[in-house]
Amino acid sequence: MTEPIATRLIVILLLALLGWTEVTIARMRQLWAAVMLTGIFSFLGAGWMLILDAPDVAFTEAAVGAGIATFLMLATLGLTTREAKSPTAFKPLPLVVVIATGIVLVYGTLDMPHYGDRQAHIHTYPEPSYITKSNAEIQLPNIVTAILASYRGYDTLGETTVILTAGVGVILLLRNERRKPRDGVDPTAESTT
Amino acid sequence: MMFVTAMAAILVTMILALLRARRGPTVFDRILALNMLGTKTVLLILVVGFLTARPEFIDLALLCALMNFIGIVAVLRFSKYGHFADR
């Protein structure tokens, strides 16, 4: 079988590209280019997550990371500056902190089950009873919908409340922004062009 | 084998686009590289689907292409006007 080997090679290559993009972003002094590269990073990450069988996460990454985040970063650049200040001097402490955090994170993954492990807790613990029982209990053909809307109904209600609150907040902020120029001269109106 | 070859071509194109985003002297080289990588991600989603014999994510690729289009339009608009405001 060539497929598993091919998939594994693709994953390795995508991860290498992700790492390369990260290093490039960190070394980039032109902020515009750095924003473009974060978009590229999101696309690469989305491809990788899709291969790991998480298409929903992959799509969210592509939409939020490459779409909305790039958009917001560019809007920020329009209000601030386009060039990063050159680093003053090499400071060892941040490097040590980052490396230590990385080591701790890698150590944390050692306990995790391997990818595709059938004996992993996530596949055995609330037993596969959702699959066998949900049709009789909830009478919904889609198991995910049954779990989200019935078994975890309150949880979903809370999540949607959070999203509604965030949306209302964003709308209020943007409305406020739009009213400013009517009252007087908007200080950011022409300085960025 | 056909899909493996297609995948190899897509990945090589991704590397080249990344190189262009890294080198790219002008803004538009980088925007083009971003757009290219978005398109290649769409193709990657499709080819991975057929490579693993589960082509169920085709609609996801469609959505990804739409998002890519909207994002690129926003970036181009910003590069022309310098802001997103409707003035």
PDB file of C-alpha atoms in Angstrom:
ATOM      1  CA  MET A   1       0.000   0.000   0.000  1.00  0.00           C
ATOM      2  CA  THR A   2       1.413   3.344  -1.016  1.00  0.00           C
ATOM      3  CA  GLU A   3      -1.299   5.515   0.504  1.00  0.00           C
ATOM      4  CA  PRO A   4      -0.227   5.506   4.179  1.00  0.00           C
ATOM      5  CA  ILE A   5       3.399   6.203   3.272  1.00  0.00           C
ATOM      6  CA  ALA A   6       2.333   8.987   0.940  1.00  0.00           C
ATOM      7  CA  THR A   7       0.107  10.514   3.609  1.00  0.00           C
ATOM      8  CA  ARG A   8       2.908  10.322   6.138  1.00  0.00           C
ATOM      9  CA  LEU A   9       5.322  12.028   3.751  1.00  0.00           C
ATOM     10  CA  ILE A  10       2.762  14.760   3.079  1.00  0.00           C
ATOM     11  CA  VAL A  11       2.324  15.340   6.808  1.00  0.00           C
ATOM     12  CA  ILE A  12       6.089  15.552   7.357  1.00  0.00           C
ATOM     13  CA  LEU A  13       6.486  17.976   4.469  1.00  0.00           C
ATOM     14  CA  LEU A  14       3.584  20.139   5.621  1.00  0.00           C
ATOM     15  CA  LEU A  15       4.999  20.288   9.140  1.00  0.00           C
ATOM     16  CA  ALA A  16       8.404  21.237   7.762  1.00  0.00           C
ATOM     17  CA  LEU A  17       6.791  24.015   5.726  1.00  0.00           C
ATOM     18  CA  LEU A  18       4.903  25.176   8.823  1.00  0.00           C
ATOM     19  CA  GLY A  19       8.135  25.389  10.792  1.00  0.00           C
ATOM     20  CA  TRP A  20       9.848  27.199   7.950  1.00  0.00           C
ATOM     21  CA  THR A  21       7.014  29.717   7.726  1.00  0.00           C
ATOM     22  CA  GLU A  22       7.198  30.305  11.478  1.00  0.00           C
ATOM     23  CA  VAL A  23      10.916  31.064  11.320  1.00  0.00           C
ATOM     24  CA  THR A  24      10.346  33.362   8.357  1.00  0.00           C
ATOM     25  CA  ILE A  25       7.589  35.258  10.206  1.00  0.00           C
ATOM     26  CA  ALA A  26       9.799  35.660  13.253  1.00  0.00           C
ATOM     27  CA  ARG A  27      12.654  37.072  11.167  1.00  0.00           C
ATOM     28  CA  MET A  28      10.510  39.291   8.951  1.00  0.00           C
ATOM     29  CA  ARG A  29      10.817  43.031   9.636  1.00  0.00           C
ATOM     30  CA  GLN A  30       8.210  44.159   7.101  1.00  0.00           C
ATOM     31  CA  LEU A  31       4.915  43.710   8.914  1.00  0.00           C
ATOM     32  CA  TRP A  32       2.891  43.544   5.718  1.00  0.00           C
ATOM     33  CA  ALA A  33       4.849  40.520   4.548  1.00  0.00           C
ATOM     34  CA  ALA A  34       4.548  38.975   8.001  1.00  0.00           C
ATOM     35  CA  VAL A  35       0.740  39.248   7.791  1.00  0.00           C
ATOM     36  CA  MET A  36       0.763  37.543   4.386  1.00  0.00           C
ATOM     37  CA  LEU A  37       2.921  34.802   5.839  1.00  0.00           C
ATOM     38  CA  THR A  38       0.525  34.271   8.762  1.00  0.00           C
ATOM     39  CA  GLY A  39      -2.192  33.710   6.165  1.00  0.00           C
ATOM     40  CA  ILE A  40       0.026  31.154   4.462  1.00  0.00           C
ATOM     41  CA  PHE A  41       0.681  29.556   7.839  1.00  0.00           C
ATOM     42  CA  SER A  42      -3.059  29.176   8.383  1.00  0.00           C
ATOM     43  CA  PHE A  43      -3.563  27.580   4.990  1.00  0.00           C
ATOM     44  CA  LEU A  44      -0.752  25.106   5.596  1.00  0.00           C
ATOM     45  CA  GLY A  45      -2.139  24.359   9.052  1.00  0.00           C
ATOM     46  CA  ALA A  46      -5.592  23.803   7.570  1.00  0.00           C
ATOM     47  CA  GLY A  47      -4.167  21.293   5.091  1.00  0.00           C
ATOM     48  CA  TRP A  48      -2.389  19.467   7.865  1.00  0.00           C
ATOM     49  CA  MET A  49      -5.484  19.351  10.100  1.00  0.00           C
ATOM     50  CA  LEU A  50      -7.519  17.965   7.220  1.00  0.00           C
ATOM     51  CA  ILE A  51      -5.066  15.089   6.839  1.00  0.00           C
ATOM     52  CA  LEU A  52      -5.437  14.455  10.577  1.00  0.00           C
ATOM     53  CA  ASP A  53      -9.183  13.895   9.907  1.00  0.00           C
ATOM     54  CA  ALA A  54     -10.386  17.135  11.474  1.00  0.00           C
ATOM     55  CA  PRO A  55     -12.114  18.835   8.535  1.00  0.00           C
ATOM     56  CA  ASP A  56     -14.193  21.110  10.775  1.00  0.00           C
ATOM     57  CA  VAL A  57     -11.116  22.430  12.559  1.00  0.00           C
ATOM     58  CA  ALA A  58      -9.348  22.731   9.215  1.00  0.00           C
ATOM     59  CA  PHE A  59     -12.132  24.828   7.777  1.00  0.00           C
ATOM     60  CA  THR A  60     -12.288  27.040  10.842  1.00  0.00           C
ATOM     61  CA  GLU A  61      -8.550  27.543  10.592  1.00  0.00           C
ATOM     62  CA  ALA A  62      -8.808  28.489   6.922  1.00  0.00           C
ATOM     63  CA  ALA A  63     -11.739  30.853   7.497  1.00  0.00           C
ATOM     64  CA  VAL A  64     -10.601  32.490  10.721  1.00  0.00           C
ATOM     65  CA  GLY A  65      -6.826  32.242  10.412  1.00  0.00           C
ATOM     66  CA  ALA A  66      -6.415  33.024   6.743  1.00  0.00           C
ATOM     67  CA  GLY A  67      -9.546  35.115   6.251  1.00  0.00           C
ATOM     68  CA  ILE A  68     -10.620  37.135   9.267  1.00  0.00           C
ATOM     69  CA  ALA A  69      -7.263  37.292  11.080  1.00  0.00           C
ATOM     70  CA  THR A  70      -5.423  38.550   7.982  1.00  0.00           C
ATOM     71  CA  PHE A  71      -8.153  41.120   7.482  1.00  0.00           C
ATOM     72  CA  LEU A  72      -7.958  42.336  11.095  1.00  0.00           C
ATOM     73  CA  MET A  73      -4.150  42.415  11.077  1.00  0.00           C
ATOM     74  CA  LEU A  74      -4.183  44.545   7.925  1.00  0.00           C
ATOM     75  CA  ALA A  75      -6.707  46.899   9.493  1.00  0.00           C
ATOM     76  CA  THR A  76      -4.366  47.197  12.472  1.00  0.00           C
ATOM     77  CA  LEU A  77      -1.454  47.931  10.150  1.00  0.00           C
ATOM     78  CA  GLY A  78      -3.531  50.670   8.556  1.00  0.00           C
ATOM     79  CA  LEU A  79      -3.882  52.325  11.955  1.00  0.00           C
ATOM     80  CA  THR A  80      -0.299  51.782  13.124  1.00  0.00           C
ATOM     81  CA  THR A  81       2.965  51.323  11.271  1.00  0.00           C
ATOM     82  CA  ARG A  82       4.164  48.928   8.596  1.00  0.00           C
ATOM     83  CA  GLU A  83       7.740  48.398   9.752  1.00  0.00           C
ATOM     84  CA  ALA A  84       8.801  46.590  12.896  1.00  0.00           C
ATOM     85  CA  LYS A  85      11.486  48.161  15.022  1.00  0.00           C
ATOM     86  CA  SER A  86      14.762  46.352  14.661  1.00  0.00           C
ATOM     87  CA  PRO A  87      15.600  44.339  17.761  1.00  0.00           C
ATOM     88  CA  THR A  88      17.922  46.164  20.120  1.00  0.00           C
ATOM     89  CA  ALA A  89      20.074  43.408  21.551  1.00  0.00           C
ATOM     90  CA  PHE A  90      20.003  39.661  22.017  1.00  0.00           C
ATOM     91  CA  LYS A  91      18.259  38.805  25.271  1.00  0.00           C
ATOM     92  CA  PRO A  92      18.753  35.243  26.485  1.00  0.00           C
ATOM     93  CA  LEU A  93      15.856  35.126  28.957  1.00  0.00           C
ATOM     94  CA  PRO A  94      12.978  35.044  26.404  1.00  0.00           C
ATOM     95  CA  LEU A  95      14.775  32.327  24.458  1.00  0.00           C
ATOM     96  CA  VAL A  96      15.194  30.240  27.605  1.00  0.00           C
ATOM     97  CA  VAL A  97      11.527  30.728  28.533  1.00  0.00           C
ATOM     98  CA  VAL A  98      10.349  29.730  25.071  1.00  0.00           C
ATOM     99  CA  ILE A  99      12.561  26.650  24.930  1.00  0.00           C
ATOM    100  CA  ALA A 100      11.515  25.581  28.445  1.00  0.00           C
ATOM    101  CA  THR A 101       7.832  25.996  27.553  1.00  0.00           C
ATOM    102  CA  GLY A 102       8.382  23.995  24.374  1.00  0.00           C
ATOM    103  CA  ILE A 103      10.059  21.189  26.299  1.00  0.00           C
ATOM    104  CA  VAL A 104       7.188  21.116  28.814  1.00  0.00           C
ATOM    105  CA  LEU A 105       4.634  20.968  25.986  1.00  0.00           C
ATOM    106  CA  VAL A 106       6.471  18.126  24.242  1.00  0.00           C
ATOM    107  CA  TYR A 107       6.716  16.316  27.578  1.00  0.00           C
ATOM    108  CA  GLY A 108       2.965  16.773  27.973  1.00  0.00           C
ATOM    109  CA  THR A 109       2.303  15.054  24.643  1.00  0.00           C
ATOM    110  CA  LEU A 110       4.222  11.938  25.711  1.00  0.00           C
ATOM    111  CA  ASP A 111       1.214  10.802  27.749  1.00  0.00           C
ATOM    112  CA  MET A 112      -1.208  11.238  24.888  1.00  0.00           C
ATOM    113  CA  PRO A 113      -2.443   8.220  22.932  1.00  0.00           C
ATOM    114  CA  HIS A 114      -0.994   7.666  19.500  1.00  0.00           C
ATOM    115  CA  TYR A 115      -2.814   8.932  16.439  1.00  0.00           C
ATOM    116  CA  GLY A 116      -5.489   6.434  15.409  1.00  0.00           C
ATOM    117  CA  ASP A 117      -5.181   4.375  18.599  1.00  0.00           C
ATOM    118  CA  ARG A 118      -8.419   2.410  19.035  1.00  0.00           C
ATOM    119  CA  GLN A 119      -7.795   1.879  22.736  1.00  0.00           C
ATOM    120  CA  ALA A 120      -7.550   5.602  23.426  1.00  0.00           C
ATOM    121  CA  HIS A 121      -9.853   6.883  26.156  1.00  0.00           C
ATOM    122  CA  ILE A 122     -11.757   9.058  23.774  1.00  0.00           C
ATOM    123  CA  HIS A 123     -12.938   5.976  21.875  1.00  0.00           C
ATOM    124  CA  THR A 124     -13.727   3.824  24.900  1.00  0.00           C
ATOM    125  CA  TYR A 125     -14.770   6.018  27.817  1.00  0.00           C
ATOM    126  CA  PRO A 126     -18.321   7.234  27.283  1.00  0.00           C
ATOM    127  CA  GLU A 127     -18.510   3.881  25.446  1.00  0.00           C
ATOM    128  CA  PRO A 128     -19.789   3.902  21.886  1.00  0.00           C
ATOM    129  CA  SER A 129     -23.308   3.977  23.291  1.00  0.00           C
ATOM    130  CA  TYR A 130     -24.131   7.278  21.602  1.00  0.00           C
ATOM    131  CA  ILE A 131     -23.906   5.498  18.294  1.00  0.00           C
ATOM    132  CA  THR A 132     -26.134   2.613  19.334  1.00  0.00           C
ATOM    133  CA  LYS A 133     -28.639   4.410  21.556  1.00  0.00           C
ATOM    134  CA  SER A 134     -29.035   7.966  20.260  1.00  0.00           C
ATOM    135  CA  ASN A 135     -31.324   6.974  17.420  1.00  0.00           C
ATOM    136  CA  ALA A 136     -33.799   5.365  19.805  1.00  0.00           C
ATOM    137  CA  GLU A 137     -33.446   7.984  22.540  1.00  0.00           C
ATOM    138  CA  ILE A 138     -33.462  11.224  20.554  1.00  0.00           C
ATOM    139  CA  GLN A 139     -34.851  10.093  17.180  1.00  0.00           C
ATOM    140  CA  LEU A 140     -32.425  12.236  15.220  1.00  0.00           C
ATOM    141  CA  PRO A 141     -30.666  10.665  12.255  1.00  0.00           C
ATOM    142  CA  ASN A 142     -27.463  12.667  12.841  1.00  0.00           C
ATOM    143  CA  ILE A 143     -25.573  11.596  15.957  1.00  0.00           C
ATOM    144  CA  VAL A 144     -23.575  14.819  16.204  1.00  0.00           C
ATOM    145  CA  THR A 145     -26.770  16.859  16.118  1.00  0.00           C
ATOM    146  CA  ALA A 146     -28.302  14.620  18.780  1.00  0.00           C
ATOM    147  CA  ILE A 147     -25.309  15.119  21.072  1.00  0.00           C
ATOM    148  CA  LEU A 148     -25.079  18.870  20.489  1.00  0.00           C
ATOM    149  CA  ALA A 149     -28.746  19.718  20.672  1.00  0.00           C
ATOM    150  CA  SER A 150     -29.971  17.212  23.246  1.00  0.00           C
ATOM    151  CA  TYR A 151     -27.342  15.445  25.385  1.00  0.00           C
ATOM    152  CA  ARG A 152     -25.302  18.643  25.664  1.00  0.00           C
ATOM    153  CA  GLY A 153     -28.161  21.040  25.086  1.00  0.00           C
ATOM    154  CA  TYR A 154     -27.314  23.398  27.943  1.00  0.00           C
ATOM    155  CA  ASP A 155     -23.683  23.479  26.902  1.00  0.00           C
ATOM    156  CA  THR A 156     -24.663  24.431  23.358  1.00  0.00           C
ATOM    157  CA  LEU A 157     -27.033  27.065  24.707  1.00  0.00           C
ATOM    158  CA  GLY A 158     -24.152  28.585  26.684  1.00  0.00           C
ATOM    159  CA  GLU A 159     -21.870  28.519  23.648  1.00  0.00           C
ATOM    160  CA  THR A 160     -24.406  30.249  21.440  1.00  0.00           C
ATOM    161  CA  THR A 161     -24.969  32.842  24.168  1.00  0.00           C
ATOM    162  CA  VAL A 162     -21.239  33.555  24.220  1.00  0.00           C
ATOM    163  CA  ILE A 163     -21.160  33.903  20.436  1.00  0.00           C
ATOM    164  CA  LEU A 164     -24.219  36.174  20.482  1.00  0.00           C
ATOM    165  CA  THR A 165     -22.589  38.353  23.144  1.00  0.00           C
ATOM    166  CA  ALA A 166     -19.391  38.594  21.121  1.00  0.00           C
ATOM    167  CA  GLY A 167     -21.360  39.490  17.992  1.00  0.00           C
ATOM    168  CA  VAL A 168     -23.344  42.179  19.825  1.00  0.00           C
ATOM    169  CA  GLY A 169     -20.098  43.594  21.220  1.00  0.00           C
ATOM    170  CA  VAL A 170     -18.496  43.747  17.794  1.00  0.00           C
ATOM    171  CA  ILE A 171     -21.548  45.432  16.294  1.00  0.00           C
ATOM    172  CA  LEU A 172     -21.607  48.024  19.073  1.00  0.00           C
ATOM    173  CA  LEU A 173     -17.893  48.758  18.615  1.00  0.00           C
ATOM    174  CA  LEU A 174     -18.185  49.132  14.851  1.00  0.00           C
ATOM    175  CA  ARG A 175     -21.236  51.373  15.130  1.00  0.00           C
ATOM    176  CA  ASN A 176     -19.356  53.630  17.484  1.00  0.00           C
ATOM    177  CA  GLU A 177     -16.478  53.813  15.016  1.00  0.00           C
ATOM    178  CA  ARG A 178     -18.769  54.780  12.181  1.00  0.00           C
ATOM    179  CA  ARG A 179     -20.404  57.674  14.043  1.00  0.00           C
ATOM    180  CA  LYS A 180     -17.143  59.451  14.822  1.00  0.00           C
ATOM    181  CA  PRO A 181     -16.570  61.243  11.482  1.00  0.00           C
ATOM    182  CA  ARG A 182     -20.021  62.864  11.619  1.00  0.00           C
ATOM    183  CA  ASP A 183     -19.222  64.665  14.863  1.00  0.00           C
ATOM    184  CA  GLY A 184     -15.952  66.098  13.660  1.00  0.00           C
ATOM    185  CA  VAL A 185     -12.728  65.347  11.852  1.00  0.00           C
ATOM    186  CA  ASP A 186     -11.663  61.733  12.106  1.00  0.00           C
ATOM    187  CA  PRO A 187      -7.964  61.727  13.017  1.00  0.00           C
ATOM    188  CA  THR A 188      -7.321  58.420  11.220  1.00  0.00           C
ATOM    189  CA  ALA A 189      -9.180  59.292   8.053  1.00  0.00           C
ATOM    190  CA  GLU A 190      -6.391  60.522   5.783  1.00  0.00           C
ATOM    191  CA  SER A 191      -3.204  59.803   7.692  1.00  0.00           C
ATOM    192  CA  THR A 192      -3.053  56.200   6.502  1.00  0.00           C
ATOM    193  CA  THR A 193      -3.444  56.738   2.785  1.00  0.00           C
TER     194      THR A 193
ATOM    195  CA  MET B   1      -0.429   6.641  -8.240  1.00  0.00           C
ATOM    196  CA  MET B   2      -2.075   9.408 -10.215  1.00  0.00           C
ATOM    197  CA  PHE B   3      -3.142  11.175  -7.038  1.00  0.00           C
ATOM    198  CA  VAL B   4       0.301  10.727  -5.493  1.00  0.00           C
ATOM    199  CA  THR B   5       1.827  12.475  -8.504  1.00  0.00           C
ATOM    200  CA  ALA B   6      -0.744  15.254  -8.318  1.00  0.00           C
ATOM    201  CA  MET B   7      -0.028  15.636  -4.619  1.00  0.00           C
ATOM    202  CA  ALA B   8       3.707  15.885  -5.249  1.00  0.00           C
ATOM    203  CA  ALA B   9       3.104  18.595  -7.847  1.00  0.00           C
ATOM    204  CA  ILE B  10       0.862  20.523  -5.434  1.00  0.00           C
ATOM    205  CA  LEU B  11       3.404  20.327  -2.650  1.00  0.00           C
ATOM    206  CA  VAL B  12       6.210  21.517  -4.931  1.00  0.00           C
ATOM    207  CA  THR B  13       4.008  24.430  -5.988  1.00  0.00           C
ATOM    208  CA  MET B  14       3.364  25.201  -2.321  1.00  0.00           C
ATOM    209  CA  ILE B  15       7.102  25.330  -1.645  1.00  0.00           C
ATOM    210  CA  LEU B  16       7.623  27.638  -4.617  1.00  0.00           C
ATOM    211  CA  ALA B  17       4.791  29.937  -3.472  1.00  0.00           C
ATOM    212  CA  LEU B  18       6.278  30.026   0.006  1.00  0.00           C
ATOM    213  CA  LEU B  19       9.645  30.958  -1.463  1.00  0.00           C
ATOM    214  CA  ARG B  20       8.006  33.771  -3.377  1.00  0.00           C
ATOM    215  CA  ALA B  21       6.232  34.996  -0.242  1.00  0.00           C
ATOM    216  CA  ARG B  22       9.573  34.975   1.530  1.00  0.00           C
ATOM    217  CA  ARG B  23      11.611  36.663  -1.196  1.00  0.00           C
ATOM    218  CA  GLY B  24       8.931  38.694  -2.950  1.00  0.00           C
ATOM    219  CA  PRO B  25      10.252  42.208  -3.266  1.00  0.00           C
ATOM    220  CA  THR B  26       6.863  43.857  -3.814  1.00  0.00           C
ATOM    221  CA  VAL B  27       3.575  43.597  -1.956  1.00  0.00           C
ATOM    222  CA  PHE B  28       1.869  42.020  -4.943  1.00  0.00           C
ATOM    223  CA  ASP B  29       4.325  39.141  -5.124  1.00  0.00           C
ATOM    224  CA  ARG B  30       3.329  38.294  -1.591  1.00  0.00           C
ATOM    225  CA  ILE B  31      -0.399  38.659  -2.240  1.00  0.00           C
ATOM    226  CA  LEU B  32      -0.030  36.430  -5.272  1.00  0.00           C
ATOM    227  CA  ALA B  33       1.851  33.892  -3.174  1.00  0.00           C
ATOM    228  CA  LEU B  34      -0.920  33.953  -0.558  1.00  0.00           C
ATOM    229  CA  ASN B  35      -3.589  33.482  -3.195  1.00  0.00           C
ATOM    230  CA  MET B  36      -1.578  30.683  -4.800  1.00  0.00           C
ATOM    231  CA  LEU B  37      -1.218  28.920  -1.470  1.00  0.00           C
ATOM    232  CA  GLY B  38      -4.942  29.237  -0.811  1.00  0.00           C
ATOM    233  CA  THR B  39      -5.703  27.666  -4.169  1.00  0.00           C
ATOM    234  CA  LYS B  40      -3.199  24.923  -3.513  1.00  0.00           C
ATOM    235  CA  THR B  41      -4.869  24.235  -0.166  1.00  0.00           C
ATOM    236  CA  VAL B  42      -8.164  23.737  -1.987  1.00  0.00           C
ATOM    237  CA  LEU B  43      -6.471  21.292  -4.341  1.00  0.00           C
ATOM    238  CA  LEU B  44      -4.710  19.616  -1.425  1.00  0.00           C
ATOM    239  CA  ILE B  45      -8.049  19.039   0.312  1.00  0.00           C
ATOM    240  CA  LEU B  46      -9.467  17.489  -2.864  1.00  0.00           C
ATOM    241  CA  VAL B  47      -6.465  15.304  -3.644  1.00  0.00           C
ATOM    242  CA  VAL B  48      -6.138  14.120  -0.037  1.00  0.00           C
ATOM    243  CA  GLY B  49      -9.811  13.175  -0.184  1.00  0.00           C
ATOM    244  CA  PHE B  50      -9.286  11.018  -3.233  1.00  0.00           C
ATOM    245  CA  LEU B  51      -5.910   9.748  -2.041  1.00  0.00           C
ATOM    246  CA  THR B  52      -7.474   8.303   1.099  1.00  0.00           C
ATOM    247  CA  ALA B  53     -10.498   7.135  -0.930  1.00  0.00           C
ATOM    248  CA  ARG B  54     -12.924   9.279   1.072  1.00  0.00           C
ATOM    249  CA  PRO B  55     -13.880  12.217  -1.144  1.00  0.00           C
ATOM    250  CA  GLU B  56     -16.475  13.580   1.303  1.00  0.00           C
ATOM    251  CA  PHE B  57     -14.799  16.919   1.867  1.00  0.00           C
ATOM    252  CA  ILE B  58     -15.369  18.412  -1.564  1.00  0.00           C
ATOM    253  CA  ASP B  59     -17.838  20.978  -0.225  1.00  0.00           C
ATOM    254  CA  LEU B  60     -15.196  21.993   2.296  1.00  0.00           C
ATOM    255  CA  ALA B  61     -12.843  22.761  -0.583  1.00  0.00           C
ATOM    256  CA  LEU B  62     -15.560  24.907  -2.160  1.00  0.00           C
ATOM    257  CA  LEU B  63     -15.989  26.890   1.055  1.00  0.00           C
ATOM    258  CA  CYS B  64     -12.234  27.249   1.342  1.00  0.00           C
ATOM    259  CA  ALA B  65     -12.052  28.640  -2.200  1.00  0.00           C
ATOM    260  CA  LEU B  66     -14.779  31.164  -1.392  1.00  0.00           C
ATOM    261  CA  MET B  67     -13.034  32.298   1.790  1.00  0.00           C
ATOM    262  CA  ASN B  68      -9.775  32.610  -0.119  1.00  0.00           C
ATOM    263  CA  PHE B  69     -11.465  34.803  -2.719  1.00  0.00           C
ATOM    264  CA  ILE B  70     -13.021  37.100  -0.111  1.00  0.00           C
ATOM    265  CA  GLY B  71      -9.742  37.372   1.775  1.00  0.00           C
ATOM    266  CA  ILE B  72      -7.760  38.262  -1.336  1.00  0.00           C
ATOM    267  CA  VAL B  73     -10.318  40.894  -2.352  1.00  0.00           C
ATOM    268  CA  ALA B  74     -10.042  42.424   1.124  1.00  0.00           C
ATOM    269  CA  VAL B  75      -6.243  42.430   0.989  1.00  0.00           C
ATOM    270  CA  LEU B  76      -6.179  43.987  -2.478  1.00  0.00           C
ATOM    271  CA  ARG B  77      -8.688  46.621  -1.439  1.00  0.00           C
ATOM    272  CA  PHE B  78      -6.554  47.438   1.546  1.00  0.00           C
ATOM    273  CA  SER B  79      -3.382  47.663  -0.527  1.00  0.00           C
ATOM    274  CA  LYS B  80      -5.098  50.149  -2.846  1.00  0.00           C
ATOM    275  CA  TYR B  81      -6.847  52.391  -0.318  1.00  0.00           C
ATOM    276  CA  GLY B  82      -4.806  51.820   2.841  1.00  0.00           C
ATOM    277  CA  HIS B  83      -7.886  51.300   5.003  1.00  0.00           C
ATOM    278  CA  PHE B  84     -11.173  49.406   4.976  1.00  0.00           C
ATOM    279  CA  ALA B  85     -13.451  52.301   5.805  1.00  0.00           C
ATOM    280  CA  ASP B  86     -16.223  53.177   3.359  1.00  0.00           C
ATOM    281  CA  ARG B  87     -15.376  56.775   2.813  1.00  0.00           C
TER     282      ARG B  87
END
